[in-house]
């Protein structure tokens, strides 16, 4: 993504020097992104979000071809995901609900059900890397799980998970300069135009 961004900067130098602002649905600024030279990481996250949109039709085509060629029914999908050690058996019923909605082309339900399962899997992965995933809540005297942003930025996660995977997850789920899907869902900020099959396919991907 950074290589693509630098190639674009060579062809459109003025655009690469301008500051960009990400506005929320309420009109407030969610993030500010400086020039490519001063803020390569921020520009790369923004560019990754654009690439998610540009490449969505190709992913849609590939997944549909996979369904046609291999069947790709609900039991196959759930069995495939269950091979990974970070999707707990207790969450299988929710995976089934999410995948069933995706196969029925109900993206709103699929996204709302599956995104928390991705977050939980990332948190279980962090726990497997030996890091704590709970923090004390002084208001209640109990403990609460850390959110996806804290999981992805944790030092143990950064050390144990390849940087490209972490970048992908940040751009799709938690960074306000990207799609920020997890946070838009969690805080009731996602508009229906975001919750189409294009984004549902990226979640399943």
PDB file of C-alpha atoms in Angstrom:
ATOM      1  CA  UNK A   1       0.000   0.000   0.000  1.00  0.00           C
ATOM      2  CA  UNK A   2       2.816   2.402   0.812  1.00  0.00           C
ATOM      3  CA  UNK A   3       4.535   1.593  -2.481  1.00  0.00           C
ATOM      4  CA  UNK A   4       1.294   2.284  -4.359  1.00  0.00           C
ATOM      5  CA  UNK A   5       0.874   5.531  -2.435  1.00  0.00           C
ATOM      6  CA  UNK A   6       4.380   6.704  -3.320  1.00  0.00           C
ATOM      7  CA  UNK A   7       3.765   5.894  -6.997  1.00  0.00           C
ATOM      8  CA  UNK A   8       0.593   7.990  -6.885  1.00  0.00           C
ATOM      9  CA  UNK A   9       2.507  10.813  -5.178  1.00  0.00           C
ATOM     10  CA  UNK A  10       4.974  10.875  -8.074  1.00  0.00           C
ATOM     11  CA  UNK A  11       2.116  11.250 -10.550  1.00  0.00           C
ATOM     12  CA  UNK A  12       0.057  13.711  -8.489  1.00  0.00           C
ATOM     13  CA  UNK A  13       2.543  15.632  -6.304  1.00  0.00           C
ATOM     14  CA  UNK A  14       0.110  18.380  -5.325  1.00  0.00           C
ATOM     15  CA  UNK A  15      -2.395  15.884  -3.904  1.00  0.00           C
ATOM     16  CA  UNK A  16       0.380  14.211  -1.943  1.00  0.00           C
ATOM     17  CA  UNK A  17       1.238  17.502  -0.215  1.00  0.00           C
ATOM     18  CA  UNK A  18      -2.284  18.477   0.872  1.00  0.00           C
ATOM     19  CA  UNK A  19      -3.676  17.836   4.340  1.00  0.00           C
ATOM     20  CA  UNK A  20      -6.816  15.691   4.459  1.00  0.00           C
ATOM     21  CA  UNK A  21      -9.557  15.706   7.084  1.00  0.00           C
ATOM     22  CA  UNK A  22     -11.813  12.746   7.883  1.00  0.00           C
ATOM     23  CA  UNK A  23     -15.278  13.961   8.896  1.00  0.00           C
ATOM     24  CA  UNK A  24     -17.729  11.903  10.938  1.00  0.00           C
ATOM     25  CA  UNK A  25     -21.447  11.670  10.238  1.00  0.00           C
ATOM     26  CA  UNK A  26     -22.033  14.278  12.962  1.00  0.00           C
ATOM     27  CA  UNK A  27     -19.775  16.792  11.196  1.00  0.00           C
ATOM     28  CA  UNK A  28     -16.914  16.549  13.694  1.00  0.00           C
ATOM     29  CA  UNK A  29     -13.355  15.796  12.626  1.00  0.00           C
ATOM     30  CA  UNK A  30     -12.393  12.167  13.291  1.00  0.00           C
ATOM     31  CA  UNK A  31      -8.812  12.427  12.034  1.00  0.00           C
ATOM     32  CA  UNK A  32      -6.399  14.712  10.237  1.00  0.00           C
ATOM     33  CA  UNK A  33      -3.917  13.297   7.733  1.00  0.00           C
ATOM     34  CA  UNK A  34      -0.833  15.260   6.717  1.00  0.00           C
ATOM     35  CA  UNK A  35       1.210  15.015   3.535  1.00  0.00           C
ATOM     36  CA  UNK A  36       2.707  11.757   2.301  1.00  0.00           C
ATOM     37  CA  UNK A  37       6.155  12.938   3.341  1.00  0.00           C
ATOM     38  CA  UNK A  38       5.107  13.931   6.875  1.00  0.00           C
ATOM     39  CA  UNK A  39       2.488  11.245   7.588  1.00  0.00           C
ATOM     40  CA  UNK A  40       3.163   8.171   5.480  1.00  0.00           C
ATOM     41  CA  UNK A  41       1.409   5.839   7.931  1.00  0.00           C
ATOM     42  CA  UNK A  42      -1.755   7.939   8.035  1.00  0.00           C
ATOM     43  CA  UNK A  43      -1.823   8.328   4.263  1.00  0.00           C
ATOM     44  CA  UNK A  44      -1.268   4.581   3.871  1.00  0.00           C
ATOM     45  CA  UNK A  45      -4.228   3.784   6.132  1.00  0.00           C
ATOM     46  CA  UNK A  46      -6.424   6.183   4.136  1.00  0.00           C
ATOM     47  CA  UNK A  47      -5.163   4.691   0.857  1.00  0.00           C
ATOM     48  CA  UNK A  48      -5.866   1.178   2.171  1.00  0.00           C
ATOM     49  CA  UNK A  49      -9.472   2.198   2.819  1.00  0.00           C
ATOM     50  CA  UNK A  50      -9.712   3.412  -0.780  1.00  0.00           C
ATOM     51  CA  UNK A  51      -8.245   0.130  -1.985  1.00  0.00           C
ATOM     52  CA  UNK A  52     -10.810  -1.842   0.019  1.00  0.00           C
ATOM     53  CA  UNK A  53     -13.479   0.016  -1.948  1.00  0.00           C
ATOM     54  CA  UNK A  54     -11.731  -0.273  -5.314  1.00  0.00           C
ATOM     55  CA  UNK A  55     -11.078  -4.003  -4.914  1.00  0.00           C
ATOM     56  CA  UNK A  56     -14.488  -4.908  -3.456  1.00  0.00           C
ATOM     57  CA  UNK A  57     -15.973  -5.865  -6.877  1.00  0.00           C
ATOM     58  CA  UNK A  58     -13.076  -8.259  -7.514  1.00  0.00           C
ATOM     59  CA  UNK A  59     -13.473  -9.875  -4.074  1.00  0.00           C
ATOM     60  CA  UNK A  60     -17.231 -10.194  -4.718  1.00  0.00           C
ATOM     61  CA  UNK A  61     -16.496 -11.962  -8.019  1.00  0.00           C
ATOM     62  CA  UNK A  62     -13.913 -14.307  -6.471  1.00  0.00           C
ATOM     63  CA  UNK A  63     -16.132 -15.298  -3.538  1.00  0.00           C
ATOM     64  CA  UNK A  64     -19.087 -15.960  -5.818  1.00  0.00           C
ATOM     65  CA  UNK A  65     -16.905 -18.135  -8.053  1.00  0.00           C
ATOM     66  CA  UNK A  66     -15.722 -20.021  -4.963  1.00  0.00           C
ATOM     67  CA  UNK A  67     -19.338 -20.649  -3.949  1.00  0.00           C
ATOM     68  CA  UNK A  68     -20.138 -21.942  -7.438  1.00  0.00           C
ATOM     69  CA  UNK A  69     -17.056 -24.157  -7.759  1.00  0.00           C
ATOM     70  CA  UNK A  70     -16.736 -25.565  -4.231  1.00  0.00           C
ATOM     71  CA  UNK A  71     -20.239 -25.289  -2.818  1.00  0.00           C
ATOM     72  CA  UNK A  72     -19.052 -23.241   0.171  1.00  0.00           C
ATOM     73  CA  UNK A  73     -22.123 -23.980   2.289  1.00  0.00           C
ATOM     74  CA  UNK A  74     -22.674 -23.006   5.911  1.00  0.00           C
ATOM     75  CA  UNK A  75     -21.257 -26.210   7.419  1.00  0.00           C
ATOM     76  CA  UNK A  76     -18.112 -25.940   5.284  1.00  0.00           C
ATOM     77  CA  UNK A  77     -17.521 -22.340   6.310  1.00  0.00           C
ATOM     78  CA  UNK A  78     -17.987 -23.031  10.012  1.00  0.00           C
ATOM     79  CA  UNK A  79     -15.783 -26.144   9.857  1.00  0.00           C
ATOM     80  CA  UNK A  80     -13.049 -24.172   8.101  1.00  0.00           C
ATOM     81  CA  UNK A  81     -13.071 -21.373  10.673  1.00  0.00           C
ATOM     82  CA  UNK A  82     -13.180 -23.853  13.546  1.00  0.00           C
ATOM     83  CA  UNK A  83      -9.797 -25.180  12.419  1.00  0.00           C
ATOM     84  CA  UNK A  84      -8.306 -21.925  13.700  1.00  0.00           C
ATOM     85  CA  UNK A  85      -7.548 -22.058  17.446  1.00  0.00           C
ATOM     86  CA  UNK A  86      -8.858 -18.572  18.222  1.00  0.00           C
ATOM     87  CA  UNK A  87     -12.570 -19.044  17.528  1.00  0.00           C
ATOM     88  CA  UNK A  88     -13.901 -20.525  20.767  1.00  0.00           C
ATOM     89  CA  UNK A  89     -16.489 -23.338  20.498  1.00  0.00           C
ATOM     90  CA  UNK A  90     -18.873 -21.262  22.627  1.00  0.00           C
ATOM     91  CA  UNK A  91     -19.028 -18.727  19.783  1.00  0.00           C
ATOM     92  CA  UNK A  92     -19.834 -21.216  17.021  1.00  0.00           C
ATOM     93  CA  UNK A  93     -23.570 -20.463  17.150  1.00  0.00           C
ATOM     94  CA  UNK A  94     -22.875 -16.797  16.441  1.00  0.00           C
ATOM     95  CA  UNK A  95     -20.487 -17.687  13.612  1.00  0.00           C
ATOM     96  CA  UNK A  96     -23.292 -19.757  12.104  1.00  0.00           C
ATOM     97  CA  UNK A  97     -25.707 -16.840  12.371  1.00  0.00           C
ATOM     98  CA  UNK A  98     -23.218 -14.484  10.739  1.00  0.00           C
ATOM     99  CA  UNK A  99     -22.214 -16.811   7.906  1.00  0.00           C
ATOM    100  CA  UNK A 100     -25.836 -17.744   7.298  1.00  0.00           C
ATOM    101  CA  UNK A 101     -26.707 -14.064   6.898  1.00  0.00           C
ATOM    102  CA  UNK A 102     -23.754 -13.575   4.539  1.00  0.00           C
ATOM    103  CA  UNK A 103     -24.784 -16.536   2.365  1.00  0.00           C
ATOM    104  CA  UNK A 104     -28.316 -15.104   2.269  1.00  0.00           C
ATOM    105  CA  UNK A 105     -26.833 -11.718   1.211  1.00  0.00           C
ATOM    106  CA  UNK A 106     -28.043  -9.988   4.366  1.00  0.00           C
ATOM    107  CA  UNK A 107     -24.942  -7.807   4.916  1.00  0.00           C
ATOM    108  CA  UNK A 108     -26.315  -5.722   7.800  1.00  0.00           C
ATOM    109  CA  UNK A 109     -26.853  -8.786   9.979  1.00  0.00           C
ATOM    110  CA  UNK A 110     -23.670 -10.521   8.791  1.00  0.00           C
ATOM    111  CA  UNK A 111     -21.484  -7.516   9.637  1.00  0.00           C
ATOM    112  CA  UNK A 112     -23.083  -6.892  13.027  1.00  0.00           C
ATOM    113  CA  UNK A 113     -22.695 -10.539  14.064  1.00  0.00           C
ATOM    114  CA  UNK A 114     -19.267 -11.335  12.597  1.00  0.00           C
ATOM    115  CA  UNK A 115     -17.244  -8.225  13.487  1.00  0.00           C
ATOM    116  CA  UNK A 116     -17.431  -8.926  17.258  1.00  0.00           C
ATOM    117  CA  UNK A 117     -16.312 -12.506  16.521  1.00  0.00           C
ATOM    118  CA  UNK A 118     -13.239 -11.163  14.707  1.00  0.00           C
ATOM    119  CA  UNK A 119     -12.519  -8.902  17.680  1.00  0.00           C
ATOM    120  CA  UNK A 120     -12.900 -11.790  20.121  1.00  0.00           C
ATOM    121  CA  UNK A 121     -10.562 -13.945  18.023  1.00  0.00           C
ATOM    122  CA  UNK A 122      -7.924 -11.199  18.006  1.00  0.00           C
ATOM    123  CA  UNK A 123      -8.260 -10.866  21.770  1.00  0.00           C
ATOM    124  CA  UNK A 124      -7.875 -14.648  22.213  1.00  0.00           C
ATOM    125  CA  UNK A 125      -4.792 -14.507  20.009  1.00  0.00           C
ATOM    126  CA  UNK A 126      -3.332 -11.766  22.212  1.00  0.00           C
ATOM    127  CA  UNK A 127      -4.052 -13.886  25.297  1.00  0.00           C
ATOM    128  CA  UNK A 128      -2.282 -16.831  23.632  1.00  0.00           C
ATOM    129  CA  UNK A 129       0.729 -14.565  23.139  1.00  0.00           C
ATOM    130  CA  UNK A 130       0.873 -14.188  26.924  1.00  0.00           C
ATOM    131  CA  UNK A 131      -0.608 -10.710  27.316  1.00  0.00           C
ATOM    132  CA  UNK A 132      -3.431  -9.716  29.691  1.00  0.00           C
ATOM    133  CA  UNK A 133      -6.725  -8.950  27.945  1.00  0.00           C
ATOM    134  CA  UNK A 134      -8.611  -7.682  31.009  1.00  0.00           C
ATOM    135  CA  UNK A 135      -8.197  -4.422  32.883  1.00  0.00           C
ATOM    136  CA  UNK A 136      -9.483  -3.274  36.233  1.00  0.00           C
ATOM    137  CA  UNK A 137     -12.478  -0.959  36.257  1.00  0.00           C
ATOM    138  CA  UNK A 138     -12.220   1.255  39.362  1.00  0.00           C
ATOM    139  CA  UNK A 139     -15.845   2.370  38.984  1.00  0.00           C
ATOM    140  CA  UNK A 140     -17.304  -1.121  39.416  1.00  0.00           C
ATOM    141  CA  UNK A 141     -14.475  -2.895  41.204  1.00  0.00           C
ATOM    142  CA  UNK A 142     -14.487  -5.565  38.507  1.00  0.00           C
ATOM    143  CA  UNK A 143     -12.666  -6.212  35.256  1.00  0.00           C
ATOM    144  CA  UNK A 144     -13.480  -5.474  31.621  1.00  0.00           C
ATOM    145  CA  UNK A 145     -12.016  -6.782  28.391  1.00  0.00           C
ATOM    146  CA  UNK A 146      -9.857  -4.466  26.319  1.00  0.00           C
ATOM    147  CA  UNK A 147     -11.212  -3.305  22.967  1.00  0.00           C
ATOM    148  CA  UNK A 148      -9.973  -4.162  19.499  1.00  0.00           C
ATOM    149  CA  UNK A 149      -7.886  -1.009  19.131  1.00  0.00           C
ATOM    150  CA  UNK A 150      -6.000  -1.799  22.335  1.00  0.00           C
ATOM    151  CA  UNK A 151      -5.535  -5.399  21.186  1.00  0.00           C
ATOM    152  CA  UNK A 152      -4.048  -4.450  17.817  1.00  0.00           C
ATOM    153  CA  UNK A 153      -1.717  -1.837  19.330  1.00  0.00           C
ATOM    154  CA  UNK A 154      -0.501  -4.029  22.201  1.00  0.00           C
ATOM    155  CA  UNK A 155       3.255  -4.648  22.172  1.00  0.00           C
ATOM    156  CA  UNK A 156       2.781  -8.428  22.324  1.00  0.00           C
ATOM    157  CA  UNK A 157       0.403  -8.360  19.354  1.00  0.00           C
ATOM    158  CA  UNK A 158       2.826  -6.180  17.390  1.00  0.00           C
ATOM    159  CA  UNK A 159       5.662  -8.594  18.184  1.00  0.00           C
ATOM    160  CA  UNK A 160       3.724 -11.776  17.461  1.00  0.00           C
ATOM    161  CA  UNK A 161       1.606 -10.903  14.417  1.00  0.00           C
ATOM    162  CA  UNK A 162       2.982  -9.963  10.980  1.00  0.00           C
ATOM    163  CA  UNK A 163       2.886  -6.232  10.268  1.00  0.00           C
ATOM    164  CA  UNK A 164       0.846  -6.664   7.065  1.00  0.00           C
ATOM    165  CA  UNK A 165      -1.930  -8.478   8.957  1.00  0.00           C
ATOM    166  CA  UNK A 166      -1.936  -5.825  11.674  1.00  0.00           C
ATOM    167  CA  UNK A 167      -2.057  -3.066   9.056  1.00  0.00           C
ATOM    168  CA  UNK A 168      -4.972  -4.753   7.280  1.00  0.00           C
ATOM    169  CA  UNK A 169      -6.942  -5.139  10.522  1.00  0.00           C
ATOM    170  CA  UNK A 170      -6.280  -1.536  11.566  1.00  0.00           C
ATOM    171  CA  UNK A 171      -7.301  -0.104   8.198  1.00  0.00           C
ATOM    172  CA  UNK A 172     -10.520  -2.113   8.091  1.00  0.00           C
ATOM    173  CA  UNK A 173     -11.610  -2.105  11.733  1.00  0.00           C
ATOM    174  CA  UNK A 174     -10.126   0.435  14.141  1.00  0.00           C
ATOM    175  CA  UNK A 175      -8.279   3.377  12.610  1.00  0.00           C
ATOM    176  CA  UNK A 176     -10.359   6.545  12.021  1.00  0.00           C
ATOM    177  CA  UNK A 177      -8.214   7.285   8.960  1.00  0.00           C
ATOM    178  CA  UNK A 178      -9.428   3.993   7.460  1.00  0.00           C
ATOM    179  CA  UNK A 179     -12.849   2.359   7.297  1.00  0.00           C
ATOM    180  CA  UNK A 180     -12.996   2.140  11.112  1.00  0.00           C
ATOM    181  CA  UNK A 181     -15.745  -0.475  10.890  1.00  0.00           C
ATOM    182  CA  UNK A 182     -15.537  -1.853  14.416  1.00  0.00           C
ATOM    183  CA  UNK A 183     -15.756   1.538  16.081  1.00  0.00           C
ATOM    184  CA  UNK A 184     -18.542   2.795  13.821  1.00  0.00           C
ATOM    185  CA  UNK A 185     -20.572  -0.301  14.707  1.00  0.00           C
ATOM    186  CA  UNK A 186     -19.780  -0.214  18.430  1.00  0.00           C
ATOM    187  CA  UNK A 187     -20.757   3.436  18.804  1.00  0.00           C
ATOM    188  CA  UNK A 188     -23.832   3.421  16.573  1.00  0.00           C
ATOM    189  CA  UNK A 189     -22.194   5.622  13.930  1.00  0.00           C
ATOM    190  CA  UNK A 190     -22.350   3.249  10.953  1.00  0.00           C
ATOM    191  CA  UNK A 191     -24.689   4.435   8.197  1.00  0.00           C
ATOM    192  CA  UNK A 192     -26.549   1.859   6.124  1.00  0.00           C
ATOM    193  CA  UNK A 193     -24.544   2.737   3.022  1.00  0.00           C
ATOM    194  CA  UNK A 194     -21.430   1.340   4.699  1.00  0.00           C
ATOM    195  CA  UNK A 195     -23.049  -1.969   5.582  1.00  0.00           C
ATOM    196  CA  UNK A 196     -23.316  -3.510   2.111  1.00  0.00           C
ATOM    197  CA  UNK A 197     -22.070  -6.782   0.666  1.00  0.00           C
ATOM    198  CA  UNK A 198     -18.755  -5.141  -0.248  1.00  0.00           C
ATOM    199  CA  UNK A 199     -17.831  -4.630   3.409  1.00  0.00           C
ATOM    200  CA  UNK A 200     -19.477  -7.910   4.475  1.00  0.00           C
ATOM    201  CA  UNK A 201     -17.202  -9.722   2.022  1.00  0.00           C
ATOM    202  CA  UNK A 202     -14.127  -8.088   3.568  1.00  0.00           C
ATOM    203  CA  UNK A 203     -15.279  -9.207   7.031  1.00  0.00           C
ATOM    204  CA  UNK A 204     -15.719 -12.791   5.835  1.00  0.00           C
ATOM    205  CA  UNK A 205     -12.368 -12.548   3.998  1.00  0.00           C
TER     206      UNK A 205
END
